[in-house]
């Protein structure tokens, strides 16, 4: 049997374009004398179609597109991913042959974790069938179905399937292709089946699909593998009948059969016979890539597809002479071509001659367009306008963030005038701890390095230079200590722990969900842990407003990590900052307990005849009531949240330590450690860069709440 695996890059919602891509690969498969051609999951619509699936007209149009595809399948059998409506909506693998849709396999296991949300759209299928092609029985599955160690793969194998086909849209993270291939090898060995796995390639918003389609024999040996991060048609000849002999010698399969009360009754659909071929095709085995090359290709593919699929021609990047913007500009030039990239330098009074020179040198080396727009006069104009309300106050974080926001205004003006997409340059380390200016350097349509830690930014910059054989990114940029250059003699480490230490904490806390106790128990510096966790939790509201960016890590901000802005965890305690008025709000874990800033509680409409003071009291009592219901006291007298540690709470409850009637939040309240380096940031002055608590400000904020009590309308 000759298989063709069509690893294609589809676009969500582009039914006509996707159909053209599919039909072009069907024609190639026929020219290659393939018997069967496989296409990725939901190839007809693009993946993930999300709420387009809630539109009946779109689903109907997808059905019509599938019928047009099926007409062209005379002489070849095509497995095509598509949605299908039959009283409910299903994610199906359509088997097309002889000019029609022969059968539909409905995906059984619908992932609802991480970036997946398939229960929102699809119903799970239960029925199985085998496809008979000559002497070979093929069992179709869709993506998550083969990740499960039991059915449907085991049922198909017990029913006689010699080749398990899996059509997939498996999102990428670093190392995913090795994890996935190891899983497929296990399925092949356990079921004594050949496995043909076709994956999507390309990017949709923050998701990247890496391809790496693969065919394995029944012993888990790789027979053919497609390259990563590019479209391909992988053609290989296989002999699944060889699995029959090994099954006769494999007692595990007989043991599994004997444990079943009845073997699954699976219908068989005939789909044709193999065509004679003059010469055997062994197929190519593309090499797996190392970590940095995976990251480079994923970032470039993610940016290129986001730009092209959203109809942009060119992009603009703010180049400061720093490492983040340099890497962003270099990747953009590789992904799009230097002629589509515009680099803008916007120096201020605090920009050094070195960074101004490096910004120009970088752009010249990349061959991109360069524009310098000094902002000193704009900053002075803003400060002159604000002179009266700012009178008598010392310069602080406000003036720093003002520079970043002026730069954002200039970039957006260029974007509006010329149609350029603004590509933000912030990295995951800064985004994690809020060391970024909201509506400033966070502004943009796409955040390329959103899931790249700062330490990896340096690694990638050096890798690009090694790969290019020259200083694509000037060495002076790589060697310079990171600085936002928003005040004199500023360094990132004035406000943050050293990046190597910080990134290790971020990986453990954000991606591995370790608690403060886990981190300190594993040898992390408690001071670094406390500072990092406090900043991470307070910055959630910023991350909600960040543009999308390429997902590289197992858990990225956005679809992967969903946290409420107003309830954020700090080492088992829940803390949330005040955004405008009132003292910093503190909540128990759960639904917003322990409200110390009533104005910041859940927004509720005022009842008729209710003034603002009574409304504030109502919100406060409502929050305190929830706090009392959502806390227990452990035997040591500490107040713990229900979501902190289930095992501890069970032990506390069994000891009779309920605190529902006590003082909610009393023992569990704590001040966040501030850090204490020069240049630490004031929590109440701005919503810009990373902030630390300031207990001296609490009194002033108390007065703000008292003034609010005299009003009739909530701010």
XYZ file of C-alpha atoms in Angstrom:
715
model
C 0.000 0.000 0.000
C 1.313 3.446 -0.910
C 0.470 6.164 1.574
C 0.629 9.919 1.001
C 0.509 12.191 4.062
C -0.467 15.736 3.066
C 0.979 18.087 5.675
C -0.768 21.332 4.675
C -1.154 24.864 6.049
C -4.827 25.804 6.137
C -6.480 29.076 7.121
C -9.400 29.174 9.540
C -12.608 30.081 7.724
C -11.104 30.094 4.216
C -13.172 27.244 2.831
C -12.312 27.975 -0.800
C -8.592 28.373 -0.172
C -8.426 25.265 1.986
C -10.279 23.229 -0.639
C -7.836 24.367 -3.327
C -4.929 23.267 -1.126
C -6.518 19.894 -0.471
C -7.318 19.249 -4.125
C -3.807 20.227 -5.192
C -2.400 17.580 -2.834
C -4.975 15.022 -4.007
C -3.708 15.553 -7.545
C -0.080 15.162 -6.377
C -0.982 11.958 -4.535
C -2.559 10.555 -7.701
C 0.551 11.445 -9.697
C 2.631 9.601 -7.098
C 0.382 6.520 -7.523
C -0.716 6.714 -3.890
C -3.540 4.454 -2.761
C -4.472 6.544 0.274
C -3.882 10.239 1.030
C -4.336 11.699 4.518
C -5.187 15.294 5.439
C -5.097 16.952 8.885
C -7.921 17.327 11.364
C -10.556 19.888 10.297
C -8.575 20.614 7.139
C -11.759 21.762 5.394
C -12.316 24.633 7.845
C -8.846 25.209 9.259
C -8.007 24.571 12.901
C -9.259 25.769 15.328
C -12.441 27.202 13.783
C -13.772 28.121 17.234
C -17.110 29.982 17.208
C -17.452 29.778 13.448
C -18.763 26.301 14.295
C -21.727 27.902 16.048
C -22.927 29.342 12.735
C -25.182 26.853 10.886
C -24.421 28.551 7.567
C -20.696 27.972 8.032
C -21.170 24.301 8.906
C -23.388 23.870 5.859
C -20.795 25.553 3.640
C -18.134 23.183 5.034
C -20.342 20.199 4.136
C -20.682 21.520 0.587
C -16.923 22.029 0.342
C -16.348 18.431 1.446
C -18.695 17.200 -1.294
C -16.650 19.096 -3.891
C -13.468 17.519 -2.531
C -14.997 14.036 -2.632
C -15.812 14.416 -6.338
C -12.101 14.577 -7.115
C -11.168 11.389 -5.256
C -11.654 8.922 -8.096
C -8.572 6.726 -8.153
C -7.474 7.500 -4.597
C -8.898 7.248 -1.071
C -8.741 10.490 0.916
C -9.089 10.872 4.691
C -10.200 14.475 5.282
C -10.932 16.304 8.550
C -14.174 18.284 8.638
C -17.100 19.196 10.912
C -20.298 17.237 10.354
C -23.807 18.013 11.545
C -26.051 15.058 12.311
C -28.527 16.255 14.955
C -25.408 17.426 16.816
C -22.010 18.608 15.585
C -19.094 16.185 15.314
C -15.393 16.479 14.538
C -15.058 13.811 11.859
C -12.637 12.058 9.577
C -14.419 11.764 6.231
C -13.354 8.865 4.019
C -13.752 9.959 0.388
C -13.404 7.533 -2.523
C -14.889 6.936 -5.965
C -16.202 10.488 -6.079
C -18.249 10.350 -2.877
C -18.050 10.353 0.910
C -17.920 6.658 1.822
C -17.956 6.899 5.612
C -17.567 9.309 8.532
C -15.596 8.549 11.686
C -16.627 10.732 14.619
C -13.888 11.773 17.034
C -14.433 10.086 20.387
C -12.116 11.908 22.810
C -12.584 15.681 22.818
C -9.735 17.476 24.601
C -10.807 20.211 26.968
C -7.516 21.188 28.589
C -4.714 23.603 27.803
C -5.470 25.356 24.523
C -8.316 22.969 23.634
C -12.001 23.724 24.098
C -13.693 21.076 21.962
C -16.542 20.264 24.339
C -17.812 23.758 23.589
C -18.406 22.795 19.969
C -18.575 19.045 19.423
C -20.352 15.966 20.677
C -18.215 12.826 21.162
C -18.668 9.938 18.765
C -18.883 6.275 19.733
C -19.154 4.272 16.522
C -16.133 2.667 14.880
C -15.580 1.195 11.444
C -12.794 -0.429 9.480
C -11.862 0.517 5.956
C -10.971 -2.369 3.663
C -8.484 -1.509 0.953
C -7.345 -4.632 -0.839
C -6.152 -7.024 1.860
C -5.475 -4.266 4.384
C -7.854 -3.115 7.122
C -7.418 0.516 8.168
C -8.821 2.007 11.367
C -9.447 5.789 11.319
C -8.941 7.976 14.406
C -8.742 11.721 15.017
C -5.989 13.411 17.052
C -6.760 12.878 20.771
C -8.171 9.401 20.094
C -4.693 7.958 19.646
C -3.293 9.697 22.735
C -5.569 7.457 24.805
C -3.882 4.119 25.663
C -7.098 2.097 25.260
C -9.992 2.426 22.836
C -10.533 3.315 20.094
C -7.094 2.084 18.927
C -7.267 -1.155 20.926
C -10.807 -1.896 19.705
C -9.774 -1.301 16.106
C -6.746 -3.551 16.507
C -8.781 -6.331 18.118
C -11.241 -6.081 15.238
C -8.410 -6.701 12.792
C -7.029 -3.269 11.866
C -3.469 -3.582 10.583
C -2.975 0.166 10.051
C -4.202 2.846 12.435
C -4.692 6.167 10.648
C -4.661 9.347 12.741
C -5.467 12.758 11.287
C -4.419 15.496 13.659
C -3.943 19.181 14.398
C -1.470 18.868 17.252
C -0.196 22.245 18.531
C 3.517 22.757 19.030
C 5.632 23.418 22.048
C 9.360 22.871 22.327
C 10.028 19.135 22.399
C 6.444 18.194 21.456
C 7.445 16.253 18.321
C 9.594 13.864 20.379
C 6.902 13.367 23.015
C 4.318 12.713 20.320
C 6.475 10.277 18.393
C 7.291 8.294 21.536
C 3.554 8.013 22.229
C 2.899 6.807 18.682
C 5.655 4.207 18.996
C 3.974 2.897 22.139
C 0.600 2.666 20.375
C 2.157 0.794 17.438
C 3.894 -1.749 19.693
C 0.979 -2.254 22.076
C -1.549 -2.780 19.292
C 0.854 -4.538 16.885
C -0.282 -2.109 14.203
C 1.274 0.175 11.664
C 0.518 3.830 12.460
C 0.183 6.684 9.962
C -0.035 10.088 11.655
C -0.584 13.273 9.633
C -0.319 16.629 11.371
C -1.242 20.143 10.383
C 1.475 22.713 9.794
C 1.278 26.492 10.039
C 0.015 28.950 12.621
C -3.313 30.370 13.712
C -3.140 33.257 16.174
C -0.860 32.030 18.997
C -0.956 28.350 18.039
C 1.747 26.840 15.838
C 1.410 23.417 14.229
C 4.773 21.867 13.550
C 3.942 19.085 11.091
C 6.399 16.198 11.635
C 3.907 13.735 10.152
C 5.195 10.195 10.571
C 4.621 6.566 9.563
C 5.700 3.750 11.904
C 5.648 -0.020 11.580
C 4.140 -2.382 14.136
C 7.382 -2.431 16.144
C 7.508 1.342 16.450
C 10.251 1.890 13.890
C 9.997 5.129 11.914
C 9.512 4.361 8.215
C 9.053 7.960 7.057
C 8.913 11.399 8.671
C 7.986 14.754 7.148
C 10.029 17.879 7.966
C 8.878 20.310 10.622
C 7.381 23.768 10.119
C 6.836 23.456 6.363
C 4.278 21.946 4.014
C 5.083 18.545 2.549
C 3.627 15.489 0.864
C 5.185 12.435 2.498
C 4.942 9.320 0.290
C 5.921 5.862 1.492
C 5.112 2.211 0.709
C 4.061 0.036 3.653
C 3.111 -3.628 4.112
C 0.717 -3.739 7.065
C 0.005 -7.406 6.403
C 3.343 -8.119 8.108
C 1.655 -7.303 11.410
C -0.487 -10.461 11.137
C 2.451 -12.787 11.726
C 3.661 -10.851 14.740
C 0.161 -10.834 16.205
C 0.135 -14.629 16.115
C 3.237 -14.592 18.305
C 2.111 -11.796 20.635
C 0.303 -13.280 23.647
C -0.592 -9.842 25.040
C -3.246 -9.371 22.380
C -4.820 -12.726 23.246
C -4.820 -11.770 26.920
C -6.618 -8.548 26.089
C -9.184 -10.432 24.018
C -9.816 -12.909 26.801
C -10.545 -10.074 29.248
C -13.326 -8.771 27.002
C -16.763 -10.267 27.478
C -17.415 -9.655 23.791
C -15.251 -8.363 21.001
C -16.376 -5.086 19.436
C -18.679 -5.516 16.464
C -17.162 -3.122 13.962
C -18.505 -2.802 10.414
C -16.162 -2.923 7.424
C -16.403 -0.444 4.549
C -14.849 -1.418 1.233
C -12.912 1.413 -0.434
C -10.947 -0.098 -3.310
C -7.803 -2.016 -4.091
C -4.129 -1.051 -4.317
C -2.789 -0.149 -7.726
C 0.284 -1.943 -9.087
C 3.543 -0.012 -8.776
C 6.777 -0.514 -10.679
C 9.168 0.596 -7.960
C 8.962 0.624 -4.188
C 9.087 4.019 -2.404
C 10.852 3.835 0.940
C 10.079 7.393 2.038
C 12.305 10.016 3.611
C 13.013 10.395 7.317
C 13.521 14.075 8.073
C 15.719 14.703 11.122
C 14.297 16.026 14.363
C 15.505 19.527 15.233
C 17.329 20.829 18.279
C 15.655 23.202 20.719
C 16.905 26.548 19.400
C 16.170 25.688 15.779
C 12.647 24.638 16.769
C 12.151 27.945 18.545
C 13.472 29.949 15.588
C 11.306 28.162 13.033
C 8.202 28.311 15.223
C 8.606 32.039 15.864
C 9.149 32.809 12.197
C 6.249 30.619 11.061
C 3.972 32.103 13.720
C 4.758 35.685 12.719
C 4.602 35.038 8.971
C 1.220 33.310 9.144
C -0.233 35.909 11.502
C 0.821 38.720 9.180
C -0.244 37.031 5.947
C -3.478 35.452 7.170
C -4.613 38.780 8.626
C -3.979 40.636 5.400
C -0.960 42.737 6.402
C 1.865 43.416 3.992
C 4.463 45.028 6.245
C 5.366 45.320 9.922
C 6.969 47.942 12.137
C 9.244 47.223 15.109
C 10.507 49.688 17.703
C 14.278 49.172 17.935
C 15.799 50.588 21.110
C 19.283 49.136 20.840
C 18.260 46.453 23.350
C 18.301 42.684 22.979
C 14.515 42.101 22.775
C 13.823 44.512 19.940
C 16.980 43.361 18.123
C 15.860 39.719 18.193
C 12.323 40.689 17.155
C 13.585 42.684 14.185
C 15.996 39.927 13.119
C 13.308 37.225 13.247
C 10.856 39.478 11.399
C 13.363 40.020 8.583
C 13.970 36.271 8.274
C 10.252 35.459 8.371
C 8.982 38.168 6.014
C 11.986 39.486 4.140
C 13.786 42.714 5.073
C 11.799 44.708 2.514
C 8.625 44.172 4.577
C 10.112 45.291 7.906
C 10.372 48.880 9.174
C 12.520 49.641 12.231
C 11.851 52.814 14.214
C 14.218 54.233 16.848
C 12.624 56.702 19.284
C 15.419 57.926 21.568
C 14.768 60.034 24.653
C 16.999 62.043 26.959
C 17.933 58.808 28.738
C 18.914 56.888 25.591
C 22.662 56.386 25.487
C 24.799 56.992 22.441
C 25.622 53.294 22.471
C 22.024 52.125 22.133
C 21.236 54.753 19.483
C 24.243 53.629 17.482
C 23.385 49.941 17.891
C 19.780 50.472 16.761
C 21.032 51.963 13.495
C 23.794 49.368 13.128
C 21.316 46.517 13.653
C 18.934 47.815 11.012
C 21.693 48.374 8.477
C 22.903 44.804 8.984
C 19.393 43.440 8.497
C 18.780 45.574 5.420
C 15.482 46.879 6.797
C 14.046 50.377 6.517
C 15.186 52.668 9.370
C 13.514 55.725 10.849
C 14.589 57.774 13.889
C 11.959 59.836 15.715
C 13.366 61.556 18.851
C 10.766 62.036 21.586
C 12.429 64.623 23.881
C 10.199 67.475 22.732
C 7.078 65.314 22.978
C 7.928 64.349 26.557
C 8.489 67.992 27.445
C 5.161 68.938 25.873
C 3.306 66.289 27.870
C 4.979 67.351 31.110
C 4.177 70.985 30.412
C 0.515 70.081 29.922
C 0.560 68.091 33.178
C 2.519 70.695 35.147
C -0.470 71.915 37.163
C -1.875 68.537 38.345
C 1.685 67.243 38.897
C 2.735 70.370 40.798
C 4.679 69.751 44.003
C 5.298 66.094 43.241
C 8.670 64.516 42.531
C 9.263 62.660 39.241
C 8.589 58.939 39.575
C 7.344 55.983 37.549
C 4.785 58.208 35.851
C 7.417 60.054 33.860
C 9.111 56.787 32.932
C 5.940 55.223 31.576
C 5.033 58.425 29.775
C 7.998 57.877 27.473
C 6.900 54.337 26.628
C 3.355 55.485 25.894
C 4.533 58.314 23.648
C 6.498 55.746 21.645
C 3.367 53.604 21.357
C 1.409 56.580 20.012
C 4.029 57.137 17.302
C 4.072 53.471 16.315
C 0.291 53.323 16.093
C 0.265 56.495 14.008
C 2.649 54.860 11.535
C 0.506 51.738 11.607
C -2.668 53.685 10.823
C -1.070 55.773 8.095
C 0.757 52.996 6.243
C -1.108 49.840 7.266
C 1.891 48.331 9.089
C 1.339 45.772 11.825
C 3.046 46.782 15.075
C 5.093 43.882 16.442
C 5.740 44.247 20.189
C 9.094 43.090 21.549
C 8.348 42.176 25.188
C 9.419 38.741 26.469
C 7.798 36.221 28.811
C 9.932 37.160 31.796
C 8.820 40.796 31.649
C 5.219 39.892 30.922
C 5.178 37.428 33.828
C 6.146 40.016 36.432
C 4.466 43.013 34.813
C 7.769 44.692 33.926
C 6.147 46.300 30.909
C 4.127 49.443 30.329
C 0.454 48.999 29.629
C -0.414 50.979 26.468
C 3.309 51.544 26.054
C 5.796 48.870 25.048
C 2.962 46.305 25.351
C 1.073 48.016 22.510
C 0.968 46.154 19.233
C -0.916 43.687 17.109
C 1.388 40.739 17.776
C 3.870 40.000 20.576
C 6.452 37.755 18.937
C 8.498 36.948 22.073
C 5.514 36.649 24.402
C 6.433 33.061 25.330
C 10.238 33.423 25.269
C 12.051 33.801 28.583
C 14.726 36.491 28.782
C 17.506 33.933 29.111
C 16.247 32.293 25.913
C 16.232 35.679 24.185
C 20.005 35.846 24.684
C 20.436 32.230 23.557
C 18.425 32.836 20.395
C 20.314 36.027 19.577
C 23.646 34.207 19.769
C 22.208 31.310 17.759
C 21.051 33.594 14.953
C 24.550 35.049 14.716
C 26.148 31.594 14.645
C 23.715 30.409 12.008
C 24.273 33.497 9.846
C 28.045 33.342 10.228
C 28.132 37.061 11.042
C 26.881 39.591 13.564
C 23.274 39.707 12.493
C 22.671 41.175 15.955
C 25.631 43.342 17.049
C 27.653 41.755 19.836
C 27.481 45.014 21.793
C 23.704 44.540 22.102
C 24.122 40.991 23.408
C 26.822 42.023 25.902
C 24.984 45.076 27.273
C 23.173 44.718 30.623
C 19.392 44.901 30.034
C 17.877 48.344 30.651
C 14.608 50.070 29.783
C 16.474 53.424 29.651
C 13.550 55.331 31.096
C 15.666 57.077 33.745
C 19.334 57.783 34.297
C 21.603 54.777 34.987
C 18.659 52.357 34.998
C 19.140 48.576 34.905
C 16.486 45.851 34.892
C 18.071 44.277 37.965
C 17.272 47.461 39.905
C 13.663 46.281 39.906
C 13.894 42.536 39.223
C 15.870 39.551 40.460
C 18.651 38.459 38.077
C 17.053 36.905 34.993
C 18.682 33.459 35.346
C 17.205 33.138 38.847
C 13.898 34.752 37.904
C 13.332 32.547 34.854
C 13.818 29.370 36.864
C 11.156 30.522 39.319
C 8.825 31.574 36.505
C 9.101 28.210 34.784
C 8.329 26.330 37.986
C 5.472 28.572 39.112
C 3.793 29.436 35.805
C 4.367 26.263 33.779
C 4.641 23.584 36.471
C 2.144 25.169 38.910
C 4.449 24.742 41.893
C 3.568 26.559 45.105
C 5.812 28.797 47.177
C 6.435 25.902 49.545
C 7.420 23.657 46.628
C 9.838 26.244 45.301
C 11.547 27.050 48.570
C 11.661 23.342 49.398
C 13.451 22.719 46.106
C 16.209 25.141 47.049
C 15.063 28.355 45.387
C 16.025 31.571 47.169
C 12.941 32.479 49.293
C 13.476 36.199 48.702
C 13.562 35.719 44.930
C 10.493 33.462 45.118
C 8.492 35.964 47.169
C 9.355 38.882 44.921
C 8.648 36.950 41.729
C 5.330 35.427 42.853
C 4.039 38.758 44.134
C 4.744 40.452 40.821
C 3.351 37.582 38.725
C 0.044 37.595 40.548
C -0.421 41.358 40.411
C 0.289 41.520 36.660
C -2.582 39.324 35.473
C -4.740 42.293 34.493
C -1.947 43.491 32.223
C -1.545 40.123 30.549
C -5.267 40.119 29.746
C -4.625 43.196 27.584
C -1.502 41.918 25.839
C -1.575 41.062 22.129
C -1.351 37.414 21.053
C 2.042 35.829 20.540
C 3.580 32.529 19.478
C 3.127 29.685 21.969
C 6.483 27.968 22.514
C 6.283 26.521 26.003
C 4.063 23.736 27.407
C 2.043 26.424 29.196
C 1.790 29.920 27.769
C -0.118 32.965 28.964
C -3.516 33.275 27.327
C -5.444 30.164 26.303
C -3.207 27.911 28.395
C -3.243 29.765 31.709
C -6.564 31.253 32.714
C -6.529 33.243 35.942
C -8.976 35.857 37.148
C -7.490 39.345 37.208
C -8.901 40.172 40.594
C -7.924 36.937 42.321
C -4.253 36.053 42.102
C -2.280 33.517 44.079
C 0.869 34.283 46.014
C 2.367 31.219 47.624
C -0.990 29.881 48.772
C -2.332 33.312 49.767
C -4.537 35.389 47.552
C -3.710 38.994 46.847
C -5.022 41.554 44.381
C -3.885 45.177 44.023
C -6.107 48.220 44.022
C -6.307 49.753 40.584
C -7.752 53.146 41.529
C -9.176 53.818 44.980
C -8.959 52.090 48.315
C -6.364 49.969 50.049
C -4.904 46.965 48.249
C -7.694 44.411 47.956
C -7.117 41.032 49.557
C -9.129 37.971 48.669
C -9.312 34.452 49.898
C -9.036 31.869 47.143
C -12.316 31.349 45.422
C -14.779 33.950 44.288
C -13.385 37.237 45.565
C -13.562 36.939 49.333
C -12.222 39.451 51.894
C -12.936 42.755 50.169
C -11.001 45.595 51.767
C -11.646 47.910 48.833
C -15.419 47.813 48.317
C -15.195 49.825 45.115
C -13.072 47.076 43.627
C -15.478 44.241 44.343
C -17.667 42.494 41.814
C -19.532 45.200 39.851
C -23.214 45.164 40.788
C -25.910 47.638 39.711
C -27.305 50.023 42.328
C -30.806 49.230 43.465
C -33.436 51.896 42.994
C -33.319 54.358 45.888
C -29.949 53.095 47.070
C -27.218 55.704 47.503
C -23.503 55.125 46.951
C -22.658 54.715 50.648
C -25.183 51.940 51.184
C -24.042 50.308 47.963
C -20.466 50.251 49.162
C -21.535 48.692 52.441
C -23.584 46.096 50.555
C -20.626 45.095 48.405
C -18.352 44.868 51.431
C -20.762 42.665 53.387
C -21.303 40.496 50.317
C -17.553 39.960 49.990
C -17.072 39.208 53.677
C -19.903 36.688 53.622
C -18.237 34.841 50.762
C -14.945 34.955 52.627
C -16.461 33.257 55.641
C -17.913 30.495 53.487
C -14.705 29.846 51.641
C -12.104 29.510 54.382
C -11.187 26.933 57.009
C -8.718 27.150 59.847
C -6.081 24.470 60.163
C -5.030 22.959 63.530
C -2.192 25.498 63.813
C -4.664 28.355 63.652
C -3.710 29.495 60.157
C -6.423 30.568 57.765
C -6.177 28.685 54.454
C -8.173 28.920 51.251
C -10.127 26.030 49.768
C -8.111 26.172 46.588
C -4.753 26.281 48.352
C -4.173 22.641 49.211
C -7.008 20.123 49.175
C -5.168 17.565 51.252
C -4.422 20.088 54.016
C -8.030 21.218 54.051
C -9.352 17.667 54.341
C -7.067 17.087 57.287
C -8.152 20.371 58.876
C -11.845 19.635 58.373
C -11.518 16.166 59.865
C -9.941 17.793 62.935
C -13.042 19.945 63.315
C -11.304 23.199 62.482
C -14.011 25.116 60.599
C -13.826 28.889 60.704
C -17.031 29.768 58.889
C -18.209 31.726 61.885
C -14.916 33.313 62.756
C -13.051 36.309 61.415
C -12.522 35.578 57.720
C -9.100 36.334 56.385
C -7.583 37.231 59.792
C -4.634 34.871 60.049
C -4.164 34.490 56.322
C -3.582 38.178 55.602
C -0.040 39.084 54.877
C 2.034 41.835 53.334
C 3.922 41.076 50.145
C 7.707 41.365 50.370
C 8.914 44.377 48.476
C 12.408 43.652 47.461
C 14.239 46.852 48.505
C 16.608 47.665 45.628
C 16.881 51.217 44.401
C 14.288 52.091 41.831
C 11.595 49.783 43.246
C 8.198 50.692 41.960
C 5.206 52.272 43.635
C 2.069 50.138 43.408
C -0.463 52.930 43.318
C 1.155 55.479 41.058
C 0.778 53.725 37.719
C -0.413 50.622 36.006
C 2.779 50.495 33.985
C 5.882 48.549 34.911
C 6.430 46.053 37.721
C 5.287 47.291 41.114
C 5.905 46.390 44.720
C 3.702 47.162 47.752
C 4.061 50.471 49.574
C 2.522 50.335 53.034
C 2.910 54.132 53.448
C 0.364 54.630 50.706
C -2.386 52.727 52.480
C -3.367 55.684 54.653
C -3.753 57.975 51.675
C -5.862 55.388 49.874
C -8.078 54.973 52.968
C -8.930 58.642 52.674
C -9.913 58.058 49.053
C -12.445 55.437 50.080
C -13.901 57.704 52.747
C -14.330 60.504 50.199
C -16.090 58.055 47.905
C -18.636 57.229 50.602
C -20.179 60.664 50.165
C -20.936 60.096 46.486
C -24.097 58.652 44.971
C -22.463 56.946 42.008
C -19.735 54.334 42.100
C -16.530 55.329 40.279
